[in-house]
Short mmCIF file of C-alpha atoms in Angstrom, two decimals:
data_model
loop_
_atom_site.label_atom_id
_atom_site.label_comp_id
_atom_site.label_asym_id
_atom_site.label_seq_id
_atom_site.Cartn_x
_atom_site.Cartn_y
_atom_site.Cartn_z
CA MET H 1 125.25 92.67 163.63
CA SER H 2 126.66 89.66 161.26
CA SER H 3 130.42 88.43 161.85
CA PHE H 4 132.64 86.04 159.51
CA THR H 5 134.81 83.20 162.16
CA SER H 6 137.09 81.95 159.24
CA GLU H 7 138.92 79.19 158.79
CA LEU H 8 142.17 79.46 156.46
CA ASP H 9 139.74 80.98 154.07
CA MET H 10 135.40 81.43 152.50
CA ALA H 11 134.78 78.23 151.92
CA MET H 12 135.58 76.83 155.62
CA ALA H 13 134.19 79.65 157.39
CA SER H 14 131.44 80.55 159.87
CA LEU H 15 128.61 83.41 159.53
CA GLU H 16 127.89 84.42 162.95
CA PHE H 17 125.44 86.47 164.45
CA GLU H 18 125.42 88.44 167.61
CA GLU H 19 121.22 88.79 167.99
CA PHE H 20 120.21 84.71 168.08
CA SER H 21 122.02 80.96 166.70
CA PHE H 22 120.23 78.27 166.56
CA TRP H 23 123.38 76.51 167.79
CA ASP H 24 123.21 76.06 171.86
CA ALA H 25 126.50 75.54 172.47
CA GLU H 26 126.60 76.80 175.88
CA SER H 27 124.02 73.23 176.20
CA GLN H 28 124.93 71.25 173.07
CA ASN H 29 121.18 72.01 171.63
CA MET H 30 119.84 73.32 168.92
CA GLU H 31 116.76 75.59 168.93
CA ASN H 32 114.71 77.67 165.53
CA ILE H 33 114.54 81.23 165.96
CA SER H 34 112.04 83.61 166.50
CA SER H 35 109.75 85.10 163.76
CA LYS H 36 111.34 87.89 163.95
CA HIS H 37 115.60 86.85 163.31
CA THR H 38 114.27 84.54 161.02
CA LYS H 39 112.83 87.53 158.95
CA GLN H 40 116.07 89.35 159.29
CA LEU H 41 118.01 86.47 158.34
CA ILE H 42 116.40 85.62 155.54
CA ALA H 43 115.90 89.59 154.46
CA TYR H 44 120.79 89.52 154.47
CA LEU H 45 120.22 85.98 152.80
CA SER H 46 118.99 87.03 149.37
CA ARG H 47 121.10 90.16 149.98
CA LYS H 48 124.02 89.25 150.29
CA TYR H 49 123.53 85.81 148.48
CA GLY H 50 120.11 85.64 145.73
CA VAL H 51 118.78 84.09 148.09
CA TYR H 52 114.66 83.37 147.69
CA ASP H 53 113.83 81.19 150.51
CA MET H 54 114.86 79.52 153.14
CA GLN H 55 113.66 76.08 155.38
CA ILE H 56 115.03 75.15 158.40
CA SER H 57 115.38 71.52 159.00
CA LEU H 58 117.46 71.50 161.95
CA PRO H 59 120.74 71.17 161.60
CA TYR H 60 120.56 72.29 157.85
CA LEU H 61 119.71 75.85 157.14
CA ILE H 62 118.97 75.06 152.74
CA LEU H 63 119.02 77.80 150.90
CA PHE H 64 117.63 78.24 147.30
CA CYS H 65 118.93 80.66 145.66
CA ARG H 66 117.22 81.89 141.43
CA ASP H 67 119.62 82.34 139.16
CA THR H 68 123.35 80.99 140.74
CA ILE H 69 124.21 79.42 143.48
CA PRO H 70 128.16 81.23 144.97
CA LEU H 71 130.81 79.08 144.35
CA GLN H 72 131.66 77.08 147.01
CA ASP H 73 134.28 79.58 148.03
CA GLU H 74 132.44 82.29 148.30
CA ARG H 75 130.29 81.30 150.45
CA PRO H 76 130.08 80.69 154.29
CA PHE H 77 129.55 76.82 155.50
CA SER H 78 127.57 77.33 157.98
CA ILE H 79 125.52 80.41 159.48
CA ALA H 80 124.33 80.97 162.77
CA GLY H 81 125.24 77.86 163.23
CA CYS H 82 123.58 75.59 160.70
CA ILE H 83 124.91 73.71 157.59
CA ALA H 84 124.82 76.25 154.76
CA VAL H 85 123.03 73.61 152.64
CA TRP H 86 122.56 75.69 149.23
CA LEU H 87 120.63 75.04 145.78
CA LYS H 88 119.13 75.93 142.88
CA GLU H 89 115.71 76.77 141.84
CA GLY H 90 113.23 73.91 141.03
CA ASP H 91 116.65 71.49 142.66
CA ALA H 92 115.28 68.55 145.17
CA VAL H 93 116.33 68.86 148.83
CA PRO H 94 119.23 65.93 149.46
CA GLY H 95 116.88 63.26 150.91
CA ASP H 96 119.15 62.91 153.64
CA ILE H 97 117.16 65.54 155.46
CA SER H 98 115.45 62.35 156.49
CA ILE H 99 116.03 59.30 156.66
CA GLY H 100 113.68 55.92 156.60
CA ASP H 101 110.00 54.02 156.99
CA TRP H 102 108.24 54.79 160.39
CA GLY H 103 107.64 51.90 162.27
CA GLU H 104 103.88 51.68 162.66
CA GLY H 105 103.24 50.00 165.87
CA ASP H 106 103.09 50.84 169.53
CA GLU H 107 106.01 53.79 170.89
CA ILE H 108 107.92 51.34 173.88
CA SER H 109 109.98 53.41 176.08
CA VAL H 110 113.92 52.52 176.78
CA GLN H 111 115.44 51.50 180.13
CA GLU H 112 115.62 54.95 182.42
CA GLU H 113 119.63 54.15 182.35
CA LEU H 114 120.19 54.08 178.70
CA ALA H 115 117.41 56.60 178.08
CA VAL H 116 119.80 59.81 179.84
CA ASP H 117 122.75 59.28 177.08
CA LEU H 118 119.98 60.28 174.10
CA LYS H 119 119.78 64.22 173.45
CA ALA H 120 118.55 65.54 170.81
CA PHE H 121 122.86 66.54 169.02
CA HIS H 122 124.33 64.48 171.24
CA MET H 123 126.65 62.19 171.35
CA PRO H 124 125.68 58.94 172.92
CA LYS H 125 127.81 55.02 173.83
CA ASP H 126 128.04 53.37 172.00
CA THR H 127 127.76 50.61 174.32
CA THR H 128 124.48 53.28 175.04
CA LEU H 129 123.27 51.76 171.21
CA LEU H 130 124.12 48.12 171.60
CA ALA H 131 121.84 48.15 174.35
CA ILE H 132 119.22 49.27 173.37
CA ALA H 133 119.50 46.57 169.73
CA THR H 134 120.12 44.14 171.97
CA GLN H 135 116.46 44.56 173.89
CA HIS H 136 114.23 46.00 171.52
CA PHE H 137 116.15 45.58 167.97
CA PRO H 138 117.86 41.55 168.22
CA ASP H 139 117.63 41.03 163.94
CA ALA H 140 118.86 44.40 163.75
CA SER H 141 123.03 44.46 161.89
CA PHE H 142 123.17 47.98 162.29
CA ILE H 143 122.20 50.84 164.83
CA SER H 144 122.96 54.52 164.25
CA PHE H 145 122.52 58.30 165.74
CA ILE H 146 122.74 61.04 163.73
CA SER H 147 121.70 64.48 165.20
CA HIS H 148 117.96 63.88 166.21
CA SER H 149 117.22 60.59 165.11
CA MET H 150 117.49 57.75 165.94
CA ILE H 151 118.04 54.81 162.85
CA VAL H 152 117.52 51.32 163.02
CA GLU H 153 118.91 49.04 160.01
CA TYR H 154 117.47 45.41 159.13
CA PRO H 155 119.32 42.97 156.05
CA LYS H 156 117.49 43.51 153.02
CA GLN H 157 114.04 42.48 152.27
CA ASP H 158 111.33 42.32 149.22
CA SER H 159 108.93 44.89 150.01
CA GLN H 160 106.23 43.20 151.29
CA SER H 161 108.40 41.31 154.19
CA TRP H 162 108.92 44.61 155.29
CA ARG H 163 106.00 46.13 155.25
CA ASN H 164 104.93 43.72 158.04
CA ARG H 165 107.78 44.09 159.14
CA LEU H 166 107.09 47.67 160.02
CA GLU H 167 103.76 46.95 160.92
CA LYS H 168 105.45 45.05 163.99
CA LEU H 169 108.01 47.73 164.74
CA PRO H 170 107.26 50.50 167.75
CA SER H 171 106.29 53.93 166.01
CA GLY H 172 107.57 55.78 168.30
CA LEU H 173 110.55 56.09 171.83
CA ARG H 174 108.44 56.84 174.64
CA ASN H 175 110.59 58.56 177.26
CA ILE H 176 112.63 59.68 174.84
CA GLY H 177 113.29 63.04 172.99
CA VAL H 178 114.83 61.67 169.80
CA SER H 179 113.44 60.14 166.86
CA LEU H 180 113.64 56.45 166.00
CA SER H 181 112.86 55.22 162.17
CA PHE H 182 114.09 52.34 159.95
CA SER H 183 116.31 51.34 157.88
CA ASN H 184 115.50 48.15 155.23
CA GLY H 185 118.93 47.53 154.43
CA PRO H 186 122.61 49.05 155.32
CA LEU H 187 122.63 52.87 155.09
CA VAL H 188 124.16 53.37 151.57
CA THR H 189 127.98 54.60 151.31
CA ALA H 190 128.89 51.92 154.16
CA GLU H 191 130.00 48.21 153.31
CA LEU H 192 132.93 47.66 151.48
CA LYS H 193 130.77 46.80 148.48
CA ARG H 194 130.68 47.67 144.88
CA VAL H 195 128.71 46.75 142.21
CA LYS H 196 131.82 48.69 140.31
CA ALA H 197 134.20 51.75 141.56
CA PRO H 198 134.01 54.47 140.18
CA LYS H 199 137.53 56.15 139.34
CA PRO H 200 138.17 59.52 139.67
CA GLN H 201 139.52 60.02 136.95
CA GLY H 202 135.86 58.65 134.84
CA LEU H 203 135.05 62.48 136.21
CA ALA H 204 134.41 65.18 133.73
CA ASP H 205 137.22 68.08 133.50
CA LEU H 206 138.73 66.69 136.08
CA GLN H 207 142.50 67.63 137.44
CA GLU H 208 143.51 65.98 140.27
CA ASP H 209 147.12 65.97 142.46
CA ASP H 210 149.34 63.30 140.82
CA SER H 211 152.21 63.98 142.45
CA ASP H 212 155.26 62.60 142.92
CA TYR H 213 156.31 63.92 146.02
CA VAL H 214 159.18 60.81 146.57
CA LYS H 215 160.38 61.69 143.03
CA SER H 216 160.87 65.41 143.94
CA GLN H 217 160.44 65.85 146.88
CA GLY H 218 162.22 62.72 148.20
CA CYS H 219 159.12 61.60 151.32
CA PHE H 220 155.01 62.26 150.61
CA PHE H 221 152.52 63.59 152.55
CA PRO H 222 149.13 62.51 154.53
CA GLY H 223 146.16 63.31 151.49
CA ALA H 224 148.66 61.96 148.85
CA MET H 225 147.18 60.10 146.27
CA LEU H 226 147.66 56.33 146.38
CA GLN H 227 146.70 53.08 143.91
CA ALA H 228 146.84 49.40 144.12
CA LYS H 229 147.96 47.83 140.99
CA SER H 230 144.99 48.34 140.01
CA GLY H 231 144.43 51.44 139.49
CA ASP H 232 142.59 51.93 141.71
CA GLN H 233 143.36 55.39 143.50
CA ILE H 234 142.33 56.33 147.64
CA THR H 235 144.29 58.98 149.77
CA ALA H 236 147.08 58.73 151.50
CA GLY H 237 145.91 58.80 155.68
CA ILE H 238 148.40 59.24 158.32
CA LEU H 239 151.93 57.62 159.93
CA VAL H 240 150.87 55.18 163.27
CA GLU H 241 153.86 53.19 165.23
CA LYS H 242 153.38 50.61 167.85
CA ASN H 243 156.00 48.84 169.33
CA LEU H 244 158.88 50.71 167.19
CA GLU H 245 156.92 49.41 163.92
CA THR H 246 155.82 52.35 161.94
CA ARG H 247 152.52 51.57 159.60
CA LEU H 248 151.32 53.48 157.60
CA THR H 249 146.84 53.56 157.24
CA VAL H 250 145.01 53.26 153.93
CA ALA H 251 141.20 52.77 152.63
CA PHE H 252 141.13 48.80 152.64
CA HIS H 253 138.68 47.63 149.78
CA ASN H 254 140.91 49.97 147.48
CA TRP H 255 142.98 46.95 147.24
CA ASP H 256 139.35 44.20 147.84
CA SER H 257 139.71 42.37 144.11
CA GLU H 258 143.30 41.11 145.26
CA TYR H 259 142.22 40.18 149.06
CA LYS H 260 139.39 38.22 146.83
CA ALA H 261 141.10 36.42 145.24
CA ASP H 262 143.92 35.60 147.06
CA PRO H 263 143.51 36.77 151.09
CA GLU H 264 146.65 34.43 152.03
CA LYS H 265 148.71 36.89 150.49
CA LEU H 266 148.04 39.83 152.35
CA GLY H 267 151.06 40.64 154.13
CA GLU H 268 153.44 39.23 151.72
CA GLU H 269 156.00 41.85 150.26
CA ASN H 270 155.48 41.55 146.84
CA HIS H 271 151.39 41.10 146.87
CA PHE H 272 149.23 44.20 147.44
CA SER H 273 150.99 46.63 146.31
CA VAL H 274 151.84 50.24 147.07
CA SER H 275 152.62 53.21 145.21
CA GLN H 276 152.40 56.73 145.68
CA ALA H 277 151.92 58.05 142.22
CA GLU H 278 154.11 56.78 140.10
CA THR H 279 156.46 55.50 142.58
CA THR H 280 156.22 52.28 144.93
CA VAL H 281 156.34 52.61 148.12
CA GLY H 282 154.70 49.91 150.42
CA HIS H 283 152.17 46.69 150.56
CA VAL H 284 149.41 46.49 152.69
CA VAL H 285 149.71 43.47 156.12
CA LYS H 286 146.91 43.98 158.03
CA ARG H 287 143.16 44.77 158.49
CA ILE H 288 141.89 46.25 161.51
CA GLY H 289 138.96 44.12 162.12
CA ALA H 290 136.15 44.84 160.05
CA THR H 291 136.41 48.54 159.46
CA ASN H 292 138.45 50.26 156.91
CA ILE H 293 141.37 50.53 157.90
CA GLY H 294 143.95 49.25 156.58
CA LEU H 295 147.55 48.96 157.40
CA ALA H 296 150.69 49.26 154.77
CA LYS H 297 154.80 48.93 155.51
CA LEU H 298 156.89 51.38 153.94
CA LYS H 299 160.25 50.59 152.30
CA ASN H 300 163.07 51.22 153.81
CA ASP H 301 164.21 54.03 151.82
CA ILE H 302 160.38 55.82 152.17
CA VAL H 303 160.12 58.59 153.85
CA PHE H 304 156.70 59.80 155.21
CA HIS H 305 155.80 62.90 157.75
CA ASN H 306 152.68 64.27 158.67
CA ARG H 307 151.96 67.78 157.90
CA PHE H 308 148.73 67.25 155.82
CA LEU H 309 149.32 69.44 151.92
CA ASP H 310 146.44 72.16 153.26
CA ILE H 311 145.98 71.84 156.59
CA PRO H 312 148.44 74.18 158.43
CA THR H 313 148.96 71.10 161.10
CA GLN H 314 150.55 68.17 161.29
CA ALA H 315 149.18 64.59 163.08
CA LYS H 316 149.53 64.09 166.31
CA VAL H 317 147.20 61.90 168.29
CA LEU H 318 145.03 59.88 167.98
CA VAL H 319 141.87 60.18 169.53
CA CYS H 320 138.19 57.60 169.75
CA THR H 321 134.88 58.77 169.84
CA SER H 322 134.09 58.61 173.24
CA ASP H 323 135.36 62.13 172.74
CA VAL H 324 134.35 63.66 169.80
CA GLU H 325 130.66 65.61 169.68
CA VAL H 326 127.86 66.06 167.56
CA ASN H 327 128.69 68.81 166.25
CA ASP H 328 131.91 69.09 165.24
CA GLU H 329 133.91 70.40 163.05
CA PHE H 330 136.06 68.29 160.24
CA PHE H 331 138.67 69.58 157.93
CA ILE H 332 139.91 66.44 155.41
CA ASP H 333 142.94 66.85 152.44
CA SER H 334 142.22 63.89 149.68
CA PHE H 335 144.11 64.75 146.26
CA VAL H 336 140.51 64.72 143.96
CA THR H 337 139.43 67.70 147.12
CA GLY H 338 142.97 69.52 148.62
CA ARG H 339 141.01 70.83 152.14
CA GLN H 340 136.86 70.00 152.28
CA ARG H 341 135.06 70.39 155.68
CA VAL H 342 132.34 68.02 157.80
CA ARG H 343 130.79 67.97 160.26
CA CYS H 344 130.31 65.87 163.24
CA GLN H 345 126.05 64.62 162.89
CA GLY H 346 126.09 61.25 165.07
CA ILE H 347 127.78 57.31 165.27
CA ARG H 348 126.49 54.13 163.77
CA ILE H 349 127.52 50.78 165.28
CA GLY H 350 127.91 47.53 163.42
CA ILE H 351 126.30 44.41 165.54
CA GLU H 352 127.70 41.42 165.61
CA SER H 353 125.73 38.85 167.43
CA GLU H 354 126.27 34.42 168.91
CA ARG H 355 130.11 35.42 169.29
CA GLU H 356 132.27 35.63 171.86
CA VAL H 357 132.80 39.61 173.59
CA LEU H 358 135.87 40.60 172.41
CA LYS H 359 136.25 42.46 175.17
CA GLY H 360 135.39 43.00 179.24
CA GLU H 361 133.20 39.92 180.74
CA LYS H 362 129.81 39.33 180.01
CA ASN H 363 127.93 40.16 182.35
CA ASP H 364 128.97 43.07 181.70
CA LEU H 365 127.48 43.98 177.79
CA PRO H 366 123.73 43.18 177.45
CA GLY H 367 122.50 40.34 176.01
CA THR H 368 124.45 37.31 175.59
CA GLY H 369 127.32 37.26 172.83
CA ASN H 370 127.06 40.32 170.71
CA PHE H 371 129.24 42.69 169.77
CA ILE H 372 130.10 45.38 168.80
CA SER H 373 131.67 45.05 165.53
CA LEU H 374 132.73 48.03 163.84
CA ARG H 375 132.22 52.19 165.40
CA GLN H 376 131.96 54.56 162.08
CA GLY H 377 131.20 58.66 162.42
CA VAL H 378 128.55 60.52 160.38
CA TYR H 379 128.53 63.06 158.77
CA SER H 380 127.65 65.58 156.73
CA THR H 381 128.79 68.45 153.58
CA GLY H 382 127.51 71.58 152.94
CA SER H 383 127.26 70.83 149.51
CA PRO H 384 125.48 68.22 147.68
CA GLU H 385 125.62 68.52 144.45
CA ILE H 386 129.68 69.28 142.52
CA HIS H 387 129.26 73.72 141.83
CA GLY H 388 132.94 75.30 141.20
CA VAL H 389 134.94 73.78 143.56
CA PRO H 390 135.16 70.12 144.19
CA LYS H 391 132.90 68.43 147.03
CA ILE H 392 133.95 65.17 149.06
CA ARG H 393 133.93 62.59 145.87
CA ALA H 394 135.54 59.28 145.12
CA GLY H 395 138.93 58.94 145.81
CA VAL H 396 138.79 60.58 148.90
CA CYS H 397 137.66 57.70 151.48
CA GLY H 398 141.03 56.97 153.32
CA SER H 399 141.30 60.61 154.25
CA ALA H 400 141.82 61.11 157.92
CA LEU H 401 139.08 63.64 159.62
CA VAL H 402 141.78 66.65 161.62
CA ARG H 403 139.53 68.60 163.99
CA VAL H 404 139.30 72.38 162.97
CA LYS H 405 136.35 73.32 165.57
CA THR H 406 134.85 72.20 168.93
CA ALA H 407 130.43 72.21 168.94
CA ARG H 408 131.41 74.18 171.62
CA GLY H 409 133.64 76.75 169.37
CA LYS H 410 136.54 75.75 170.50
CA ASP H 411 139.26 75.82 167.96
CA VAL H 412 141.23 73.01 167.59
CA LEU H 413 143.26 72.61 164.72
CA GLN H 414 146.74 72.91 166.25
CA ASN H 415 146.05 69.44 167.91
CA GLY H 416 146.07 67.91 165.07
CA GLU H 417 143.61 65.45 166.61
CA ILE H 418 142.53 62.48 164.16
CA CYS H 419 139.59 61.13 164.72
CA GLY H 420 138.22 59.04 162.00
CA PHE H 421 139.34 57.86 158.25
CA MET H 422 136.85 58.30 155.21
CA HIS H 423 135.35 55.86 154.29
CA TRP H 424 132.47 55.23 151.62
CA SER H 425 131.92 58.20 149.38
CA ASP H 426 129.50 57.72 147.01
CA LEU H 427 126.34 59.14 147.71
CA GLN H 428 128.34 62.85 147.32
CA MET H 429 129.04 60.73 143.07
CA ARG H 430 125.24 60.13 142.31
CA ASN H 431 123.80 62.97 139.38
CA ASP H 432 122.05 66.73 140.85
CA THR H 433 118.65 65.54 141.52
CA GLU H 434 120.30 62.41 144.15
CA GLY H 435 123.05 64.45 145.44
CA LYS H 436 122.86 63.29 149.41
CA LEU H 437 124.61 65.58 152.69
CA LEU H 438 125.81 61.82 154.35
CA CYS H 439 129.23 60.18 154.80
CA PHE H 440 130.79 57.57 157.13
CA ALA H 441 134.07 57.91 157.69
CA ASP H 442 135.49 54.88 160.28
CA ALA H 443 136.49 55.66 163.79
CA VAL H 444 140.22 55.39 165.48
CA ASP H 445 139.08 53.47 168.11
CA ASP H 446 139.83 50.30 166.36
CA LEU H 447 142.68 51.24 165.61
CA VAL H 448 143.79 52.04 169.53
CA GLU H 449 142.37 49.45 170.55
CA ALA H 450 145.17 46.94 168.20
CA GLY H 451 147.60 49.60 170.03
CA TRP H 452 149.09 51.64 167.38
CA THR H 453 149.49 55.91 168.18
CA MET H 454 150.24 58.47 166.64
CA PHE H 455 154.15 58.16 165.44
CA GLN H 456 156.47 60.27 167.20
CA VAL H 457 158.84 62.93 165.20
CA PRO H 458 162.27 62.72 166.53
CA GLU H 459 163.29 65.89 167.48
CA LYS H 460 166.60 66.08 164.96
CA HIS H 461 163.75 65.28 161.82
CA LYS H 462 161.59 68.02 162.73
CA ASP H 463 163.28 70.99 160.32
CA VAL H 464 162.92 68.47 157.69
CA PRO H 465 160.26 69.30 154.82
CA GLY H 466 156.37 68.65 155.47
CA GLU H 467 157.51 68.78 159.23
CA GLY H 468 158.93 72.42 160.27
CA SER H 469 158.67 73.61 155.89
CA ASP H 470 155.37 75.04 154.49
CA ARG H 471 157.24 76.37 152.19
CA GLU H 472 159.10 73.97 150.18
CA VAL H 473 156.42 71.86 150.23
CA GLN H 474 153.42 74.23 148.94
CA ALA H 475 156.30 74.79 146.25
CA SER H 476 156.33 71.54 144.32
CA LYS H 477 152.17 71.04 144.50
CA LYS H 478 149.85 71.43 141.82
CA PRO H 479 146.79 72.46 141.93
CA ARG H 480 144.07 70.32 143.48
CA THR H 481 141.10 68.89 141.76
CA GLU H 482 138.66 72.06 139.93
CA VAL H 483 135.60 71.00 137.97
#
């Protein structure tokens, strides 16, 4: 017997079956279902959605439709605990189902105290990954744990040098049930670098929500369009506070060209301006560490509310990676996508060395002088190609990740938990044959460690538009993008 667990609409729904599931919420693990249940599942999907072939690649269920793919608002986000990936006949399976190259050397063993923290579909501590990188891969620049795989990222090398390195790198982890692979260069989309910045308005038939909420309603909200003088656009984040100062989170890379030209001007009122549509609302004053999280100071007469436009909640608390689990599910709200759903698949950390450790005593951390320079969550969509309702793409950068459901099945949308901010999403910008599933988000850890907390709304302001009256906000909102 099947049933839908729906949060808001079909595109956000989970199709579940009483008889079977790939995901065991109690043990926090994924396993294949029986051949009997597999046959029943594909028969159901064939009748309901025209699926003619199914590939199980946990945590994904790859579904091939012969003629056409159901529209995104007519198909579930997940099926029997797996992220549903819908493809047409002849479409290539997304390349990031499996990432990296295999080493050819002997397997290695990891210290037992670290091994217990490395299990499939479990979120390891960032310090565990740092210790493994320090002990076994000292030249690595990043290390990621995604679903059931560890990926070690090295600085980019020429092909022959990379082949020579692979011959010496370990072929696996002897005492851990997860795979090990290596990346020649950083994982795509995760760095603050571009050859050419894609602009949302360059996409065919784009209809974006470019509403000037400040002019029409006297305030603006998470998910609204923000713009730099360069014309580059991002999505508004959320309002945070520290020592009675309030700041709006923004994707810092949107001002990258200005920062490269005049880094000393950062924080000055007449530079790094932030506009909400046509209204100048403030200027960027700070970047948080090595992350893509920037902070903008709003003008005195500008009002921002932490209630989302397309998500029925408001931002209430910042949640660090230590409190996020693999298979937690999230919403983002962007002026170019509207509400979209993603699922957490793991964590990625940047590694710095030959510098003084930033926090704690050196004896408390592995190695000498190594520390975590960047924390990012790794998230997955179910839409590698654009079919109907839009997917994650340029302009979504800066969008806050709002946790909607935990891996254990608990609905937490009303808690207003913000667990990160979307980073680059170029993988979903490529042509259909190169469609990918993974995207990255900067964790809030560095923001919290710097002393910032969620802005708390004074009681006397809770009934203003955006904090207590969704109807007033929705009335003048433009329709979101459809392509």
